[in-house]
Short mmCIF file of N, CA and C in Angstrom, two decimals:
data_model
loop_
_atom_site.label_atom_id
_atom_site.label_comp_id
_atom_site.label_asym_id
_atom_site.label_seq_id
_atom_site.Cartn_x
_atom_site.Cartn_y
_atom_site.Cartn_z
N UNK A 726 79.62 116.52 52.82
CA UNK A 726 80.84 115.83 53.24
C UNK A 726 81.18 114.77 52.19
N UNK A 727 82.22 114.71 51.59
CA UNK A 727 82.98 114.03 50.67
C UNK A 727 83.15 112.39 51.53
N UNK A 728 83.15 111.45 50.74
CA UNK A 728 83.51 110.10 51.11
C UNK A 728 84.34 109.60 51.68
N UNK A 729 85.86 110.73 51.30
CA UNK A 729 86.70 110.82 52.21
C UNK A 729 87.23 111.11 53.62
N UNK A 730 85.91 112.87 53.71
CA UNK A 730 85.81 113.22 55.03
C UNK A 730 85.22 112.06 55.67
N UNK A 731 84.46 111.20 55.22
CA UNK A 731 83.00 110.36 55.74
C UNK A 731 83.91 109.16 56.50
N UNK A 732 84.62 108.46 55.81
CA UNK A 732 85.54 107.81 56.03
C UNK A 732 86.37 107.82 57.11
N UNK A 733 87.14 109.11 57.56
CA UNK A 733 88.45 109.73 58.41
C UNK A 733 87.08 109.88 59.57
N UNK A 734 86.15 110.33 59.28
CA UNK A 734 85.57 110.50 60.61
C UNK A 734 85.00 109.51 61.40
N UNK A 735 84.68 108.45 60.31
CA UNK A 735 84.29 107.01 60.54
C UNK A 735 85.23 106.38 61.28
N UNK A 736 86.77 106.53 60.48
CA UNK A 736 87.66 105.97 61.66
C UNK A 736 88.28 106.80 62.90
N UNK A 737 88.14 107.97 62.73
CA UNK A 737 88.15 108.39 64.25
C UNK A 737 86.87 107.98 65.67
N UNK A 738 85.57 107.97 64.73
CA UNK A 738 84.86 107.03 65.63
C UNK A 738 85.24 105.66 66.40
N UNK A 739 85.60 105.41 64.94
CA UNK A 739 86.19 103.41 65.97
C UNK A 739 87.06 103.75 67.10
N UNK A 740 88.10 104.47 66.44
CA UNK A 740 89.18 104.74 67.49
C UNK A 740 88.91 105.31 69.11
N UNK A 741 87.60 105.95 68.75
CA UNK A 741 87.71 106.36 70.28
C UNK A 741 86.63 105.39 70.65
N UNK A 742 85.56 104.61 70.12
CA UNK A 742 85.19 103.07 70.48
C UNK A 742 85.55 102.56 71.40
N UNK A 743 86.93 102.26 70.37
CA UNK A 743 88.18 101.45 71.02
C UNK A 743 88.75 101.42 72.04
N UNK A 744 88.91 103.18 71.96
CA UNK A 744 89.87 104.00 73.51
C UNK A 744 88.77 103.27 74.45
N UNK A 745 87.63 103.97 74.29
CA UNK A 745 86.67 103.51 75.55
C UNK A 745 86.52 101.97 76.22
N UNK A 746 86.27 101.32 74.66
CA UNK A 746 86.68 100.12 75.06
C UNK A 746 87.69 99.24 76.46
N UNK A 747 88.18 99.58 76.56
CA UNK A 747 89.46 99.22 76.88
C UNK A 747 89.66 99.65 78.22
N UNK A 748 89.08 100.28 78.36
CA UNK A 748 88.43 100.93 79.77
C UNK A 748 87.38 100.94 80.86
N UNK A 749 86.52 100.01 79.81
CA UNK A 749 84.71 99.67 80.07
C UNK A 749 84.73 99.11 81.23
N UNK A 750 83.70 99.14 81.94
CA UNK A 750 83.41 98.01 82.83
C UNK A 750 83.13 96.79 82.22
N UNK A 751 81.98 97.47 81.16
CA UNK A 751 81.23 95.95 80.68
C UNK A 751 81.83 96.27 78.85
N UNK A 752 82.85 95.98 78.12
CA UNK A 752 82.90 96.44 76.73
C UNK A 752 82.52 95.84 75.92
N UNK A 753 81.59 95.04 75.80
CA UNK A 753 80.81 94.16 74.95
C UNK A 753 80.47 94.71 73.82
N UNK A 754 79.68 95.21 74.32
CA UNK A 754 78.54 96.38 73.34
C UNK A 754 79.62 97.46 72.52
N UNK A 755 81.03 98.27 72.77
CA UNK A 755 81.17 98.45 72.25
C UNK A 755 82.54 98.15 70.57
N UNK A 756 82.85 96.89 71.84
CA UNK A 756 84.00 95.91 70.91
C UNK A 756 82.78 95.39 69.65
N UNK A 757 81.54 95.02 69.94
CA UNK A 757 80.65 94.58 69.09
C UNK A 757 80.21 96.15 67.99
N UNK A 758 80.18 97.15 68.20
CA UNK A 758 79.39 97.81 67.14
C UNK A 758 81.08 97.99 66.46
N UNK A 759 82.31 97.83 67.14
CA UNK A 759 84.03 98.27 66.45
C UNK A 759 83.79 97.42 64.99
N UNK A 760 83.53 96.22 65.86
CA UNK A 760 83.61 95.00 64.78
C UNK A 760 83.08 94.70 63.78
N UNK A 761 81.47 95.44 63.86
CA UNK A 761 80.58 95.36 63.13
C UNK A 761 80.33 96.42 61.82
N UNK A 762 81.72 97.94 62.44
CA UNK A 762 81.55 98.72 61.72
C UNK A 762 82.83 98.40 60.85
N UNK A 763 83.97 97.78 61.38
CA UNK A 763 85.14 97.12 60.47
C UNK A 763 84.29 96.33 59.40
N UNK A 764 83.54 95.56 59.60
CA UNK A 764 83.07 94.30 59.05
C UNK A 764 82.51 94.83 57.31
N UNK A 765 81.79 95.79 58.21
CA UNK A 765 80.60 96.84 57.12
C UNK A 765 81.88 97.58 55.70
N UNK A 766 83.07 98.36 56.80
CA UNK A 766 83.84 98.86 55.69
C UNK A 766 84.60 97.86 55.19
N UNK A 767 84.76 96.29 55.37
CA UNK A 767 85.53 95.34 54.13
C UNK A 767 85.13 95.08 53.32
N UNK A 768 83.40 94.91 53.81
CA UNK A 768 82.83 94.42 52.81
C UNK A 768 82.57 96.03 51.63
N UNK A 769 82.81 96.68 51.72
CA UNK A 769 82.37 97.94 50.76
C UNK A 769 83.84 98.07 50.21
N UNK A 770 85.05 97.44 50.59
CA UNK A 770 86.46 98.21 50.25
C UNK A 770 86.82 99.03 50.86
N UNK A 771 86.45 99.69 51.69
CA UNK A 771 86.54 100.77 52.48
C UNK A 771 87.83 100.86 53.17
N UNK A 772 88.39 99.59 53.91
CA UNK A 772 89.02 99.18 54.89
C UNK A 772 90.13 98.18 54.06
N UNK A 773 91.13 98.24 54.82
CA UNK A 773 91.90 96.99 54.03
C UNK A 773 92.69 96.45 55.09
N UNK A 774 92.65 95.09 55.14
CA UNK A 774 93.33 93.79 55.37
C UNK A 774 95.11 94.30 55.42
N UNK A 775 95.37 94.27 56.31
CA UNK A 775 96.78 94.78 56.48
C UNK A 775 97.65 92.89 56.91
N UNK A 776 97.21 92.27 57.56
CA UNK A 776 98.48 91.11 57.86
C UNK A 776 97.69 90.73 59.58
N UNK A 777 98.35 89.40 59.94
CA UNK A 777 97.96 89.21 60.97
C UNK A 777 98.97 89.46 62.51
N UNK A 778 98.88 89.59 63.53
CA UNK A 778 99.18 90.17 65.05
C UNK A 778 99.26 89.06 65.35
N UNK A 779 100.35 88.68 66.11
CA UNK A 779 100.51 88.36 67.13
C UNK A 779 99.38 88.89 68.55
N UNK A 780 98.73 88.73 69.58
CA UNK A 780 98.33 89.07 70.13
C UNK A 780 99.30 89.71 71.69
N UNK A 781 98.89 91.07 72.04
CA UNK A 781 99.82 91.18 73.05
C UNK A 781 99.06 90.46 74.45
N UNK A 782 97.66 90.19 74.62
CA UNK A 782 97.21 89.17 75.57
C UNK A 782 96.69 88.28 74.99
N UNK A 783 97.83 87.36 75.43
CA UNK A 783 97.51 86.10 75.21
C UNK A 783 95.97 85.54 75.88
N UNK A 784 94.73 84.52 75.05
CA UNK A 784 93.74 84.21 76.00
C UNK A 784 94.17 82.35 76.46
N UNK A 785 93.76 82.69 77.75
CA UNK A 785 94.00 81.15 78.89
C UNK A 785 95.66 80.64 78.30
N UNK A 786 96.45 81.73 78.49
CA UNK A 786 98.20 81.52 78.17
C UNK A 786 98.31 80.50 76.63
N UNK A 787 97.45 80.62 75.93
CA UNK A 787 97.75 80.44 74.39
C UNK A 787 97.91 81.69 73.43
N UNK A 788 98.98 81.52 72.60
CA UNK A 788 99.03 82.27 71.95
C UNK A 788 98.04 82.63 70.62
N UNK A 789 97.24 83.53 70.25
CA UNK A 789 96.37 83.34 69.16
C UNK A 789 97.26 85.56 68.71
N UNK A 790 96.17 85.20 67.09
CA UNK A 790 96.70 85.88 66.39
C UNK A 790 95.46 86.52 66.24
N UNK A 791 95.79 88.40 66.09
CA UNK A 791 94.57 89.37 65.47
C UNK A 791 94.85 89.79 64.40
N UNK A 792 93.85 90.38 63.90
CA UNK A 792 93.48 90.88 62.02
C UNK A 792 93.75 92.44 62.06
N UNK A 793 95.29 92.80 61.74
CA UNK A 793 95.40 94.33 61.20
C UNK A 793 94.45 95.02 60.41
N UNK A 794 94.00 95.93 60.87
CA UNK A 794 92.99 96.29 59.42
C UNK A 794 92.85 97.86 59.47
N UNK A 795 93.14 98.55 58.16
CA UNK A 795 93.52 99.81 57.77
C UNK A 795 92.28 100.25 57.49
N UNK A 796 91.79 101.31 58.45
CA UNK A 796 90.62 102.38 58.28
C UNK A 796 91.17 103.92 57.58
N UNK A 797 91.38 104.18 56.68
CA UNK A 797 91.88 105.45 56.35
C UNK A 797 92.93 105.74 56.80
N UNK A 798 93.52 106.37 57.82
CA UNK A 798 95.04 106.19 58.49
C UNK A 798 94.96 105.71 59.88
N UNK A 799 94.17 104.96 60.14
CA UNK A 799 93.63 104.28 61.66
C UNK A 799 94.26 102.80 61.02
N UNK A 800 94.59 102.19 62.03
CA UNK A 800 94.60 101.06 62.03
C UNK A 800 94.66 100.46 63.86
N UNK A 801 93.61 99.01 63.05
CA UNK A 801 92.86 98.28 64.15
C UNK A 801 92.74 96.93 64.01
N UNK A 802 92.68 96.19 65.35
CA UNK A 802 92.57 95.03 65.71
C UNK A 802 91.29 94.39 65.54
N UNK A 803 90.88 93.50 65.28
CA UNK A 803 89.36 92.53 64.95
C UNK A 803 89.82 91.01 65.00
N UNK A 804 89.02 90.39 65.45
CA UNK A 804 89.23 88.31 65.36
C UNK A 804 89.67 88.31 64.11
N UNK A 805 90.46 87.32 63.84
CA UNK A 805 90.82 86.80 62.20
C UNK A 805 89.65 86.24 62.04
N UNK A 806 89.03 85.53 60.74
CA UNK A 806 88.00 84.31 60.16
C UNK A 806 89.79 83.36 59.82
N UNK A 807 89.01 82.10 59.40
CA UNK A 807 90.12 81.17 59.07
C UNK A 807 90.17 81.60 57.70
N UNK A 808 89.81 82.04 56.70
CA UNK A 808 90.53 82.39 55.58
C UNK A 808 91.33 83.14 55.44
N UNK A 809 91.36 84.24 56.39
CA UNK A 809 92.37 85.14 56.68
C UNK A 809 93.63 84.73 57.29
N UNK A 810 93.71 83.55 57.74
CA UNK A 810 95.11 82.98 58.16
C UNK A 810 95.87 82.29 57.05
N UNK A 811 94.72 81.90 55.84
CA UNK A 811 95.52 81.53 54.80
C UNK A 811 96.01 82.36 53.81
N UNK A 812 95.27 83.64 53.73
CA UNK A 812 95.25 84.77 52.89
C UNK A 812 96.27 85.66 53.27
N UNK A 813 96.49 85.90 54.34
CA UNK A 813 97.26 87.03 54.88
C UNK A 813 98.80 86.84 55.55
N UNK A 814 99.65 87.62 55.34
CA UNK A 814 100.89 87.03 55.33
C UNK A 814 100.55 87.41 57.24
N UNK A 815 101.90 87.07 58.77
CA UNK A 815 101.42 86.76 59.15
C UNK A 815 102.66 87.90 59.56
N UNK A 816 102.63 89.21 60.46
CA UNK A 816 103.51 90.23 60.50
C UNK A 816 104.53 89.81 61.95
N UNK A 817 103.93 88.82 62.67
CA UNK A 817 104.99 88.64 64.04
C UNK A 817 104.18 89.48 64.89
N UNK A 818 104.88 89.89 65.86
CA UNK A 818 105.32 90.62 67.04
C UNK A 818 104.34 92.23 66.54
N UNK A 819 103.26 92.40 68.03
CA UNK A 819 102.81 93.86 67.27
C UNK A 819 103.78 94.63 67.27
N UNK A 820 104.00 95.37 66.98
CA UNK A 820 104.95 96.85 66.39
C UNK A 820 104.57 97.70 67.36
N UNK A 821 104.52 97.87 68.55
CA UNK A 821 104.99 99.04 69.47
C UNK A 821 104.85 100.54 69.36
N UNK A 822 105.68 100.48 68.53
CA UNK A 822 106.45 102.03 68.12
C UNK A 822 105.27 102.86 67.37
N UNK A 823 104.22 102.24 66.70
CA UNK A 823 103.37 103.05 65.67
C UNK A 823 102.22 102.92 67.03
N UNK A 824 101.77 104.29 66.79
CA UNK A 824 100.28 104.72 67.24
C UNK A 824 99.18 105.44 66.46
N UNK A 825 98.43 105.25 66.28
CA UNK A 825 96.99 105.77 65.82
C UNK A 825 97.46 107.21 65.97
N UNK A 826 97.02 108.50 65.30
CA UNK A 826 96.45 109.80 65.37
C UNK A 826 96.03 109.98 66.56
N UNK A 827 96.09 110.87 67.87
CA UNK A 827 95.55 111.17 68.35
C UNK A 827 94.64 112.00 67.94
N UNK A 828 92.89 111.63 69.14
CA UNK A 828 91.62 112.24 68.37
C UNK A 828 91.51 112.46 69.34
N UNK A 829 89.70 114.09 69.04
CA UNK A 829 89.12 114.02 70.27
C UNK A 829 87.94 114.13 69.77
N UNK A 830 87.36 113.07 70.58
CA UNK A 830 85.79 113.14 70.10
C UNK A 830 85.14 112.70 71.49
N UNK A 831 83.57 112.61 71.48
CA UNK A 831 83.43 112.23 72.77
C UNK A 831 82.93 110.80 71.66
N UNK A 832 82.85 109.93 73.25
CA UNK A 832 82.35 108.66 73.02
C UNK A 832 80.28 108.88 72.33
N UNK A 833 79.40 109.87 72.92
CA UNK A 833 78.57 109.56 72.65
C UNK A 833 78.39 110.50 71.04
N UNK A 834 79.19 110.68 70.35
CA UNK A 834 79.40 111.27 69.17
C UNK A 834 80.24 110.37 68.16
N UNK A 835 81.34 109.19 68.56
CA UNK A 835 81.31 108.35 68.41
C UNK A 835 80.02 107.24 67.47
N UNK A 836 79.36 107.28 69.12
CA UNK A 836 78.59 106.16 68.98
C UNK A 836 77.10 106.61 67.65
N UNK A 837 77.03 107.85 67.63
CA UNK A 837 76.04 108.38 67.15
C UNK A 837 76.47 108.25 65.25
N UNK A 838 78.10 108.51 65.08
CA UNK A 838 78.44 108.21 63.67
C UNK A 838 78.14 107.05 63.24
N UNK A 839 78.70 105.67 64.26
CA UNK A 839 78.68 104.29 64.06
C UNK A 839 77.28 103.78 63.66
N UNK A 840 76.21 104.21 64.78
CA UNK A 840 75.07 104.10 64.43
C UNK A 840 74.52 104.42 62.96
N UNK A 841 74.82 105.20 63.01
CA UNK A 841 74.50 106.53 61.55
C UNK A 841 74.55 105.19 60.48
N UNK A 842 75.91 105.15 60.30
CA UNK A 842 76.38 104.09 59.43
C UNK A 842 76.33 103.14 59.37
N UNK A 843 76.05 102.34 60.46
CA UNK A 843 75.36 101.01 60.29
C UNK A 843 73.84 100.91 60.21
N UNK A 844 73.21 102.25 60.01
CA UNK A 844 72.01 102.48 60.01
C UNK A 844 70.91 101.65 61.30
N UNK A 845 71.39 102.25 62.35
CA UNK A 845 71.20 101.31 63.91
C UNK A 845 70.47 102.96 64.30
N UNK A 846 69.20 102.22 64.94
CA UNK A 846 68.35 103.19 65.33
C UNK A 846 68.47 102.74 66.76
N UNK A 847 68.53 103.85 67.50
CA UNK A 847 69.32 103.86 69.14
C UNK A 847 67.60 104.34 69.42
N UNK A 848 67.43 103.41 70.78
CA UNK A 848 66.30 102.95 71.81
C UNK A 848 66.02 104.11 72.47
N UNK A 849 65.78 104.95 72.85
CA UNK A 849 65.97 106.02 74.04
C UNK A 849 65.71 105.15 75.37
N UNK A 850 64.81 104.71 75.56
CA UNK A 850 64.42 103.94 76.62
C UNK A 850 64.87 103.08 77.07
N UNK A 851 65.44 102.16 76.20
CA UNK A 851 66.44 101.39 76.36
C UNK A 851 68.04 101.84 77.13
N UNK A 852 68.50 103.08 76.83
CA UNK A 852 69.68 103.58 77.49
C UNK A 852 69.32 103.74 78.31
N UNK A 853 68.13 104.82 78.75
CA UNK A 853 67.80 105.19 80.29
C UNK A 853 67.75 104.43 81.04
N UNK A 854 67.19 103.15 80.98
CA UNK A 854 67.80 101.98 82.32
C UNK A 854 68.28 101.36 82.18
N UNK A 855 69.08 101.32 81.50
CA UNK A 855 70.77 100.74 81.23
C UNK A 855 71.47 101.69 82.41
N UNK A 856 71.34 103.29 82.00
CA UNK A 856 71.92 103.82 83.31
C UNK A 856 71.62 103.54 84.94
N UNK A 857 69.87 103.52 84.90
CA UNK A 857 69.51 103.73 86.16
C UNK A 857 70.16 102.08 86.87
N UNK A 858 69.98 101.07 85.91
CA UNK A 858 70.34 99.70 86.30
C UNK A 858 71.88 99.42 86.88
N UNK A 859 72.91 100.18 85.95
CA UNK A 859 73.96 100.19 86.76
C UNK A 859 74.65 101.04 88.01
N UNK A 860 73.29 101.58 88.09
CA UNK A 860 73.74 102.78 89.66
C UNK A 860 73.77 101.83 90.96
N UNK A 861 73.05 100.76 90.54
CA UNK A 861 72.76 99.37 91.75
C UNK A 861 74.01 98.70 91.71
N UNK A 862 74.41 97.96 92.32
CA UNK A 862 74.86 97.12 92.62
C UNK A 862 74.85 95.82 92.72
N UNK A 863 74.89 94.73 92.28
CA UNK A 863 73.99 93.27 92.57
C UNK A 863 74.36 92.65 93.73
N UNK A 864 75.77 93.63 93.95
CA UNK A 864 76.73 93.25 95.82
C UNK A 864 75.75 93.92 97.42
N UNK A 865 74.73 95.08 96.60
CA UNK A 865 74.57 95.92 97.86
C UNK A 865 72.97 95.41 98.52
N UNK A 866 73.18 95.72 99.53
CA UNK A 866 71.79 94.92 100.62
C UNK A 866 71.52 96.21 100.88
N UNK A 867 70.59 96.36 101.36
CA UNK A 867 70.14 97.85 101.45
C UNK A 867 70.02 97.39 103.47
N UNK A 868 70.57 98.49 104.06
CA UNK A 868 70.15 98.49 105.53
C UNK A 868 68.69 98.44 106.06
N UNK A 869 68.87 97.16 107.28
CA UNK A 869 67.54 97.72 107.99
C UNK A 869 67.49 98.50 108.89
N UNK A 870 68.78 98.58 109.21
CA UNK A 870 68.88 99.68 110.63
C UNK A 870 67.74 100.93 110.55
N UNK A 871 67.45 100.95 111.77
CA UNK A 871 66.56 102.36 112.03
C UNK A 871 65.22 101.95 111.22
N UNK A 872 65.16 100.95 110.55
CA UNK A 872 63.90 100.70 110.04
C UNK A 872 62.80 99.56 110.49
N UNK A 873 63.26 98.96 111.16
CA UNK A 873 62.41 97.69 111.95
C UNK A 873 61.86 98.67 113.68
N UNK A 874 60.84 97.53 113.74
CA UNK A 874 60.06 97.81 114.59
C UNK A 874 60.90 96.95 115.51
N UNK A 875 61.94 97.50 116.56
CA UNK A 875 62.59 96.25 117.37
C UNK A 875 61.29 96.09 119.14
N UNK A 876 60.95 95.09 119.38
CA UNK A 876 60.37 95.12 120.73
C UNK A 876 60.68 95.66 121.56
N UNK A 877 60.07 96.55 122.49
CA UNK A 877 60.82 97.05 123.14
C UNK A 877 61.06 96.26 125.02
N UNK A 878 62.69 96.52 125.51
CA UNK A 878 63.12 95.66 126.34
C UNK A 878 61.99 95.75 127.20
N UNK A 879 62.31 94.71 127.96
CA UNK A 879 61.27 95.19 129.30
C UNK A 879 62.31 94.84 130.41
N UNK A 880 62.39 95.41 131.66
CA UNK A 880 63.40 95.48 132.54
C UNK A 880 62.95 94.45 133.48
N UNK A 881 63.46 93.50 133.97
CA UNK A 881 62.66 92.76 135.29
C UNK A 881 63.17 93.74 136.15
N UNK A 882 62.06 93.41 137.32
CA UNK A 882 61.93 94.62 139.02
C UNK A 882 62.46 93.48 139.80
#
């Protein structure tokens, strides 16, 4: 695979990251490997610095600004650093009208490129009760019904 294929598939990974992202219960984990794999292709050239966003959610009703950034023909959102507010011209209002390529990949093929490339060696053990942990609930009490020993009445004569 050519640098180029390596690349386009790299950013179809983020992208569906992203999709998932955005959807997560908990998206921590994967806004963190988006960011980390943007981070990886600036620093190589890989990626380029497109201008700064307006944000379409605002955080605690202030307005703050995100970092355009060109993955091959993907383009994506990441925190600015403060040099980038001095560096980068500042584009307004996101642009609507443009969308990403639609892809299809699954998320755990995704996650398996990202890894790849950030050279991140995935836990096995570690996922498996990550799953079993969120089948619980931290809301649910488990019933005692039918399980206690209740006394039994006694009738007065």
């Amino acid at each position: 695979m050519n640098e180029s294929e390596q690349l386009d598939d790299l950013a179809k990974a983020i992208y569906t990251v992203n999709r998932h992202a955005k959807t997560a219960p908990d998206p921590k984990h994967l806004y963190y490997i988006k960011k980390a794999t943007i981070n990886e292709l600036l620093k190589k050239n890989l990626a380029k610095k497109v201008g700064l966003h307006f944000s379409k959610h605002p955080k605690y009703s202030n307005q703050h600004s995100t970092l355009l950034v060109q993955v091959a023909n993907y383009y994506f959102h990441v925190p600015p650093t403060k040099d980038d507010f001095k560096e980068l011209q500042h584009l307004g209002e996101l642009d609507e009208s443009y969308r990403n390529p639609q892809t299809k990949m699954s998320l755990s093929e995704a996650k398996k490129i990202i890894y790849s490339y950030l050279n991140w060696k995935v836990n096995k053990s570690s996922q498996k009760t990550k799953r079993v942990s969120k089948r619980s609930s931290s809301y649910y009490t488990p019933s005692s019904l039918g399980k206690m020993n209740w006394a039994k009445k006694t009738h007065r004569h």
